[in-house]
Amino acid sequence: MSWEQQAHEQSWPSPGYDPEYGYSGWAQQPYPREAPVDAEAEEEKPPPRPPGRDRYFDTLRAAALIRVVGYHTFGWAWAGMVFPSMGIMFGLAGTLMARSLERPAFEVVRSRMRRLLPPFWFWGVFVVLAMLVHGWMPGRQIVFWIVPLGDPPGNAWGEQAWEILWYLRTYLWFVLLSPLLLRVFRLAPVPVLLLSLAPVVVLQFLWEPPDNRLGSALTDLATFLFCWILGFAHRDGVLERLKPFAVVVLSLAAIGFGGWYALTHQAATGSYDLDDIPLAQAFWSAGYVTLLMWATSCFGIDFAWLIRFRRTDRLVTVFNSRAVTIYLWHEIALILAVPLIDLFWDVPAFEKWLPLESQWFLFGVGWVLIAVFVLLCGWVEDVAGKKKPQLLPGGRPARMGP
């Protein structure tokens, strides 16, 4: 048997890459492995690029997670204007959801919940137990620690850990609403996309939402609704059909209005931080994410060159495949970094040579601890996705099921 026939018979299916959760399934078209000339030459070759794997979106996702950790370390009010991470993450998730809904809606929603909830439960066990030890008395609202359709309750001691759950709650609601939202969007794509900014305007000027779980959920949904539906528009090729001049002008106008509103309404929040001003966040993110998605649609930007840099490409893969783990555990990593650095002060050499007072040092120690959590807890995402658990993703994944 020739080596071409052997390679064909031993071909392995390439993983369909999921920009929201990494490797999520198996592509329908396998490709054969090339017969190695020798071990050294094979090692130097870049890995083949799996079909459906968009390194541009993957890189945006990784950068968004880095920015989130940076914001929670330094508290920079301008960070959201430089790179609106949450709007980008919701936009990418919307694109993925539209693609997934080519399958039956119930199956897709169930799959998304299965991928999200086990990592959340695993993380929640540690947080809830820690709060119980520190005097927390849960009530009936503890049900939100099972399905976070509302903000899970907690005490002030654990607030820094659980306050980030608003993103999971908002994401879960978007997943549940997506079959209906996608159907409405496809009736009139451009008008629906533009009108998706209306809810946040209504909440800002016409009706003040209640100061409770319902109000928080409505505000966050309204703030990022445009970005989610923009993901639909990207998936359906709507952005490619729009006139470039109109896209650029409207996007810059949205960014301009969002920035103006944030800078002129600091009195209410004490800062121009977009996270504290939903209307500004909605318009700034709308314009910014539109330009990012329109650029890849019109200019074919896909960062395919990234695969030539194996370590960087592997790092981007790890960020995407462990996105939920990184997001959930990053605040705990930053919390633990503080007492760990305090211990360094007891070592004279560390006190002399390490910048223990620097926030950048805290940032670095935080990422070391995040890496530890990825190694210890990231396998939960593999199990949730019905894949073979891996210490680190990015190698050749084992096939799970048909």
Coordinates of C-alpha atoms in Angstrom, one line a residue:
M1 CA 0.0 0.0 0.0
S2 CA 1.4 3.4 -1.0
W3 CA 1.9 6.1 1.7
E4 CA -0.8 8.2 0.0
Q5 CA -3.3 5.4 0.6
Q6 CA -2.1 4.9 4.1
A7 CA -2.5 8.6 4.9
H8 CA -6.0 8.6 3.4
E9 CA -7.1 5.7 5.5
Q10 CA -5.6 7.1 8.6
S11 CA -7.0 10.6 8.1
W12 CA -8.5 12.1 11.2
P13 CA -11.4 14.6 11.2
S14 CA -10.5 18.1 12.0
P15 CA -12.2 19.8 14.9
G16 CA -14.8 22.4 14.1
Y17 CA -13.6 25.4 16.0
D18 CA -16.1 27.2 18.2
P19 CA -15.1 30.9 18.8
E20 CA -17.2 30.9 22.0
Y21 CA -16.0 27.6 23.6
G22 CA -13.1 26.4 21.4
Y23 CA -13.3 22.9 20.0
S24 CA -17.0 22.0 20.0
G25 CA -17.5 19.3 17.5
W26 CA -16.2 17.6 14.4
A27 CA -16.1 18.9 10.9
Q28 CA -17.8 16.9 8.2
Q29 CA -14.8 16.9 5.8
P30 CA -11.7 15.1 7.1
Y31 CA -8.4 15.9 5.6
P32 CA -5.4 13.5 5.4
R33 CA -2.2 13.9 7.2
E34 CA 0.8 14.5 5.1
A35 CA 3.3 11.7 5.2
P36 CA 6.3 12.9 7.4
V37 CA 9.6 13.2 5.7
D38 CA 11.4 13.0 9.0
A39 CA 10.8 13.8 12.6
E40 CA 12.7 17.1 12.6
A41 CA 11.0 18.4 9.4
E42 CA 7.6 17.4 10.7
E43 CA 8.2 19.3 13.9
E44 CA 9.0 22.5 12.0
K45 CA 5.8 22.4 10.0
P46 CA 3.0 24.6 11.3
P47 CA -0.1 22.6 12.3
P48 CA -2.9 22.4 9.7
R49 CA -5.6 25.0 10.0
P50 CA -9.0 23.3 10.8
P51 CA -11.9 24.4 8.7
G52 CA -14.2 27.0 10.3
R53 CA -11.5 28.2 12.6
D54 CA -11.4 32.1 12.5
R55 CA -8.2 33.3 14.2
Y56 CA -9.3 36.9 13.9
F57 CA -12.3 36.3 16.2
D58 CA -10.2 33.9 18.3
T59 CA -7.6 36.7 18.9
L60 CA -10.3 39.3 19.7
R61 CA -11.7 36.8 22.3
A62 CA -8.3 36.3 23.9
A63 CA -7.6 40.1 23.9
A64 CA -11.0 40.7 25.5
L65 CA -10.3 38.3 28.3
I66 CA -6.9 40.0 28.9
R67 CA -8.5 43.4 29.0
V68 CA -11.1 42.1 31.5
V69 CA -8.3 40.9 33.8
G70 CA -6.4 44.2 33.3
Y71 CA -9.5 46.3 34.1
H72 CA -10.2 44.4 37.3
T73 CA -6.5 44.8 38.3
F74 CA -5.9 48.4 37.5
G75 CA -9.5 49.8 37.4
W76 CA -8.7 52.0 34.4
A77 CA -11.8 54.0 33.5
W78 CA -10.6 54.4 29.9
A79 CA -10.1 50.7 29.3
G80 CA -13.6 50.2 28.0
M81 CA -13.1 52.9 25.4
V82 CA -9.8 51.5 24.2
F83 CA -11.3 48.0 23.9
P84 CA -14.9 47.3 24.8
S85 CA -14.4 43.7 25.8
M86 CA -17.9 42.9 26.8
G87 CA -19.5 44.2 23.6
I88 CA -16.9 42.2 21.6
M89 CA -17.6 39.0 23.6
F90 CA -21.4 39.4 23.1
G91 CA -20.9 40.1 19.4
L92 CA -18.7 37.0 18.9
A93 CA -21.2 34.9 20.9
G94 CA -24.1 36.2 18.7
T95 CA -22.2 35.1 15.5
L96 CA -21.6 31.7 17.0
M97 CA -25.2 31.4 18.1
A98 CA -26.6 32.2 14.6
R99 CA -24.3 29.6 13.1
S100 CA -25.4 27.0 15.6
L101 CA -29.1 27.7 15.1
E102 CA -28.9 26.1 11.7
R103 CA -29.6 23.0 13.8
P104 CA -32.8 22.6 15.9
A105 CA -33.2 25.4 18.4
F106 CA -33.9 23.2 21.4
E107 CA -30.8 21.1 20.7
V108 CA -28.7 24.3 20.4
V109 CA -30.0 25.9 23.6
R110 CA -29.6 22.7 25.6
S111 CA -26.0 22.3 24.3
R112 CA -25.2 25.9 25.3
M113 CA -26.6 25.4 28.8
R114 CA -24.7 22.2 29.1
R115 CA -21.4 23.9 28.2
L116 CA -22.0 26.8 30.5
L117 CA -23.6 25.4 33.7
P118 CA -21.1 22.6 34.8
P119 CA -18.1 25.0 34.9
F120 CA -20.3 27.5 36.8
W121 CA -21.5 24.9 39.3
F122 CA -17.9 23.7 39.8
W123 CA -16.7 27.2 40.5
G124 CA -19.8 28.0 42.6
V125 CA -19.2 25.2 45.0
F126 CA -16.0 26.8 46.2
V127 CA -17.5 30.3 46.3
V128 CA -20.7 29.3 48.2
L129 CA -18.8 27.2 50.7
A130 CA -16.4 30.0 51.4
M131 CA -19.2 32.5 51.9
L132 CA -21.0 30.0 54.2
V133 CA -17.8 29.7 56.3
H134 CA -17.8 33.5 56.5
G135 CA -21.3 33.8 57.9
W136 CA -23.5 33.9 54.8
M137 CA -27.1 32.6 55.4
P138 CA -28.7 31.7 52.0
G139 CA -32.5 31.9 51.4
R140 CA -34.7 30.7 48.6
Q141 CA -32.8 32.8 46.1
I142 CA -30.0 30.3 46.3
V143 CA -31.8 28.7 43.3
F144 CA -29.9 31.3 41.2
W145 CA -26.7 29.4 42.0
I146 CA -28.2 26.5 40.1
V147 CA -29.5 28.4 37.0
P148 CA -28.3 32.0 37.0
L149 CA -31.2 33.6 35.3
G150 CA -30.9 36.2 38.0
D151 CA -27.9 37.5 39.9
P152 CA -26.9 34.8 42.4
P153 CA -27.0 36.0 46.0
G154 CA -24.0 36.3 48.3
N155 CA -22.5 38.3 51.1
A156 CA -20.2 41.3 51.0
W157 CA -17.2 39.1 51.8
G158 CA -17.5 37.3 48.5
E159 CA -18.7 40.1 46.4
Q160 CA -15.6 40.6 44.4
A161 CA -15.8 36.9 43.3
W162 CA -19.5 36.8 42.4
E163 CA -20.1 40.3 41.0
I164 CA -18.8 39.2 37.6
L165 CA -21.7 36.7 37.2
W166 CA -23.8 39.4 35.5
Y167 CA -22.1 38.3 32.2
L168 CA -23.1 34.7 32.6
R169 CA -26.6 35.7 33.5
T170 CA -26.9 38.0 30.4
Y171 CA -25.3 35.4 28.1
L172 CA -27.8 32.8 29.3
W173 CA -30.8 35.0 28.6
F174 CA -29.5 35.8 25.1
V175 CA -29.1 32.1 24.5
L176 CA -32.7 31.4 25.5
L177 CA -34.0 34.3 23.5
S178 CA -31.9 33.7 20.4
P179 CA -34.3 31.5 18.5
L180 CA -36.9 34.2 18.6
L181 CA -34.4 37.1 18.1
L182 CA -32.9 35.4 15.0
R183 CA -36.3 34.8 13.5
V184 CA -37.3 38.5 14.0
F185 CA -34.0 39.7 12.7
R186 CA -34.3 37.8 9.5
L187 CA -37.7 39.4 8.7
A188 CA -36.0 42.8 8.3
P189 CA -32.2 42.6 9.2
V190 CA -31.1 46.2 8.9
P191 CA -34.2 47.8 10.6
V192 CA -34.1 45.3 13.4
L193 CA -30.4 45.8 13.9
L194 CA -30.8 49.6 14.2
L195 CA -33.9 49.3 16.4
S196 CA -32.0 47.0 18.8
L197 CA -30.5 50.2 20.3
A198 CA -34.0 51.4 21.2
P199 CA -34.5 49.4 24.4
V200 CA -31.5 51.1 26.1
V201 CA -32.7 54.5 25.1
V202 CA -36.1 53.7 26.6
L203 CA -34.6 52.6 29.8
Q204 CA -32.5 55.7 30.0
F205 CA -35.1 58.4 29.2
L206 CA -38.6 56.9 29.3
W207 CA -38.8 54.2 32.0
E208 CA -36.4 53.6 34.9
P209 CA -36.1 49.9 35.6
P210 CA -36.5 48.6 39.2
D211 CA -33.5 48.4 41.4
N212 CA -33.5 44.6 41.7
R213 CA -32.6 41.5 39.8
L214 CA -35.2 42.1 37.1
G215 CA -33.9 45.7 36.6
S216 CA -30.3 44.6 36.4
A217 CA -31.1 41.9 33.9
L218 CA -33.2 44.2 31.7
T219 CA -30.5 46.9 31.7
D220 CA -27.7 44.5 30.7
L221 CA -29.8 42.9 28.0
A222 CA -30.7 46.3 26.5
T223 CA -27.1 47.5 26.7
F224 CA -25.6 44.6 24.7
L225 CA -28.6 43.6 22.5
F226 CA -27.2 45.4 19.5
C227 CA -23.9 43.6 19.8
W228 CA -25.6 40.2 20.0
I229 CA -27.8 40.9 17.0
L230 CA -24.8 42.3 15.2
G231 CA -23.3 38.8 15.5
F232 CA -26.4 37.6 13.6
A233 CA -25.8 40.2 10.9
H234 CA -22.2 39.1 10.5
R235 CA -23.1 35.5 10.2
D236 CA -25.8 36.1 7.6
G237 CA -23.6 38.3 5.5
V238 CA -25.7 41.5 6.1
L239 CA -22.6 43.6 6.8
E240 CA -21.0 42.7 3.5
R241 CA -24.0 44.0 1.6
L242 CA -24.1 47.4 3.3
K243 CA -22.5 50.4 1.8
P244 CA -19.0 51.0 3.3
F245 CA -19.6 54.8 3.7
A246 CA -22.8 54.3 5.6
V247 CA -21.3 51.7 7.9
V248 CA -18.3 53.8 8.7
V249 CA -20.2 57.0 9.2
L250 CA -22.9 55.4 11.4
S251 CA -20.3 53.5 13.4
L252 CA -18.3 56.6 14.1
A253 CA -21.4 58.6 15.0
A254 CA -22.4 55.9 17.5
I255 CA -18.9 56.0 19.0
G256 CA -18.9 59.7 19.1
F257 CA -22.3 59.9 20.8
G258 CA -21.3 57.2 23.4
G259 CA -18.1 59.0 24.2
W260 CA -19.8 62.4 24.5
Y261 CA -22.5 61.0 26.7
A262 CA -20.0 59.3 29.0
L263 CA -17.8 62.4 29.3
T264 CA -20.8 64.7 29.9
H265 CA -22.6 62.5 32.5
Q266 CA -19.8 61.8 34.9
A267 CA -21.6 63.6 37.8
A268 CA -24.0 60.7 38.2
T269 CA -21.3 58.1 38.6
G270 CA -18.2 60.0 39.4
S271 CA -16.4 58.6 36.3
Y272 CA -16.7 58.3 32.6
D273 CA -16.2 54.5 32.9
L274 CA -18.6 52.9 30.3
D275 CA -19.4 50.1 32.7
D276 CA -21.2 52.6 34.9
I277 CA -23.1 54.3 32.1
P278 CA -25.3 51.8 30.1
L279 CA -26.3 54.2 27.3
A280 CA -22.7 55.2 26.6
Q281 CA -21.6 51.6 26.8
A282 CA -24.3 50.5 24.3
F283 CA -23.5 53.1 21.6
W284 CA -19.7 53.0 22.0
S285 CA -19.7 49.2 21.8
A286 CA -22.2 49.3 18.9
G287 CA -20.0 51.5 16.8
Y288 CA -16.7 49.8 17.8
V289 CA -17.8 46.2 17.3
T290 CA -19.5 47.1 14.0
L291 CA -16.2 48.3 12.6
L292 CA -14.4 45.2 13.8
M293 CA -16.9 42.8 12.3
W294 CA -17.4 44.9 9.1
A295 CA -13.6 44.9 8.6
T296 CA -13.4 41.1 8.6
S297 CA -16.4 40.8 6.3
C298 CA -15.3 43.3 3.7
F299 CA -11.5 42.9 3.8
G300 CA -11.3 39.2 4.6
I301 CA -9.3 39.7 7.7
D302 CA -8.9 36.3 9.3
F303 CA -5.4 36.4 11.0
A304 CA -4.6 33.1 9.2
W305 CA -0.9 34.1 9.5
L306 CA -1.1 33.5 13.2
I307 CA -0.9 29.8 12.7
R308 CA 2.8 30.2 11.6
F309 CA 3.6 31.3 15.2
R310 CA 3.0 28.1 17.0
R311 CA 3.3 29.3 20.6
T312 CA 1.1 32.3 20.0
D313 CA -1.4 30.3 18.1
R314 CA -1.5 27.7 20.9
L315 CA -2.0 30.5 23.5
V316 CA -4.9 31.9 21.6
T317 CA -6.4 28.4 21.4
V318 CA -6.0 27.9 25.1
F319 CA -7.7 31.3 25.8
N320 CA -10.7 30.4 23.6
S321 CA -11.0 26.8 24.8
R322 CA -10.8 27.9 28.5
A323 CA -12.7 31.1 28.2
V324 CA -15.3 30.3 30.8
T325 CA -12.6 29.0 33.2
I326 CA -10.5 32.2 32.8
Y327 CA -13.5 34.4 33.3
L328 CA -14.9 32.7 36.3
W329 CA -11.6 32.2 38.2
H330 CA -9.7 35.4 37.3
E331 CA -11.2 37.4 40.2
I332 CA -10.4 34.7 42.7
A333 CA -6.8 34.7 41.3
L334 CA -6.5 38.4 41.9
I335 CA -7.9 38.1 45.4
L336 CA -5.4 35.3 46.3
A337 CA -2.6 37.3 44.7
V338 CA -2.8 40.0 47.4
P339 CA -2.0 37.8 50.5
L340 CA 0.6 35.8 48.4
I341 CA 2.4 39.0 47.6
D342 CA 2.2 40.0 51.3
L343 CA 4.2 36.8 52.1
F344 CA 6.9 38.0 49.7
W345 CA 7.6 40.9 52.0
D346 CA 8.9 38.5 54.6
V347 CA 11.7 37.5 52.3
P348 CA 14.4 40.2 52.2
A349 CA 15.6 39.3 48.7
F350 CA 12.1 39.6 47.4
E351 CA 11.5 42.8 49.2
K352 CA 14.7 44.3 47.7
W353 CA 14.5 43.1 44.1
L354 CA 10.9 42.6 43.3
P355 CA 8.4 45.5 42.7
L356 CA 6.0 44.2 45.3
E357 CA 4.1 47.5 45.5
S358 CA 3.5 47.7 41.7
Q359 CA 0.1 46.9 40.3
W360 CA 1.9 45.4 37.4
F361 CA 3.4 42.8 39.7
L362 CA -0.1 42.0 41.0
F363 CA -1.2 41.7 37.4
G364 CA 1.6 39.2 36.7
V365 CA 1.0 37.1 39.8
G366 CA -2.7 37.1 39.0
W367 CA -2.0 35.6 35.6
V368 CA 0.3 32.9 37.2
L369 CA -2.6 31.9 39.5
I370 CA -5.1 32.0 36.5
A371 CA -2.8 29.6 34.7
V372 CA -2.9 27.3 37.8
F373 CA -6.7 27.4 37.8
V374 CA -6.8 26.7 34.1
L375 CA -4.7 23.6 34.7
L376 CA -6.6 22.5 37.8
C377 CA -10.2 23.3 36.7
G378 CA -10.2 23.8 32.9
W379 CA -11.0 20.1 32.3
V380 CA -14.5 20.8 33.5
E381 CA -15.1 22.6 30.2
D382 CA -14.0 19.5 28.3
V383 CA -16.4 17.3 30.3
A384 CA -19.2 19.8 29.8
G385 CA -18.5 19.7 26.0
K386 CA -18.5 15.9 26.0
K387 CA -14.8 15.8 25.1
K388 CA -11.9 13.9 26.5
P389 CA -10.5 16.0 29.4
Q390 CA -7.2 17.7 28.5
L391 CA -4.7 19.5 30.8
L392 CA -4.2 22.1 28.1
P393 CA -6.1 22.3 24.8
G394 CA -4.5 23.0 21.5
G395 CA -3.0 19.7 20.6
R396 CA -4.7 17.1 18.5
P397 CA -8.0 16.5 20.4
A398 CA -9.2 12.9 20.8
R399 CA -12.4 12.2 18.9
M400 CA -15.5 11.9 21.1
G401 CA -18.5 10.3 19.5
P402 CA -19.6 10.4 15.9

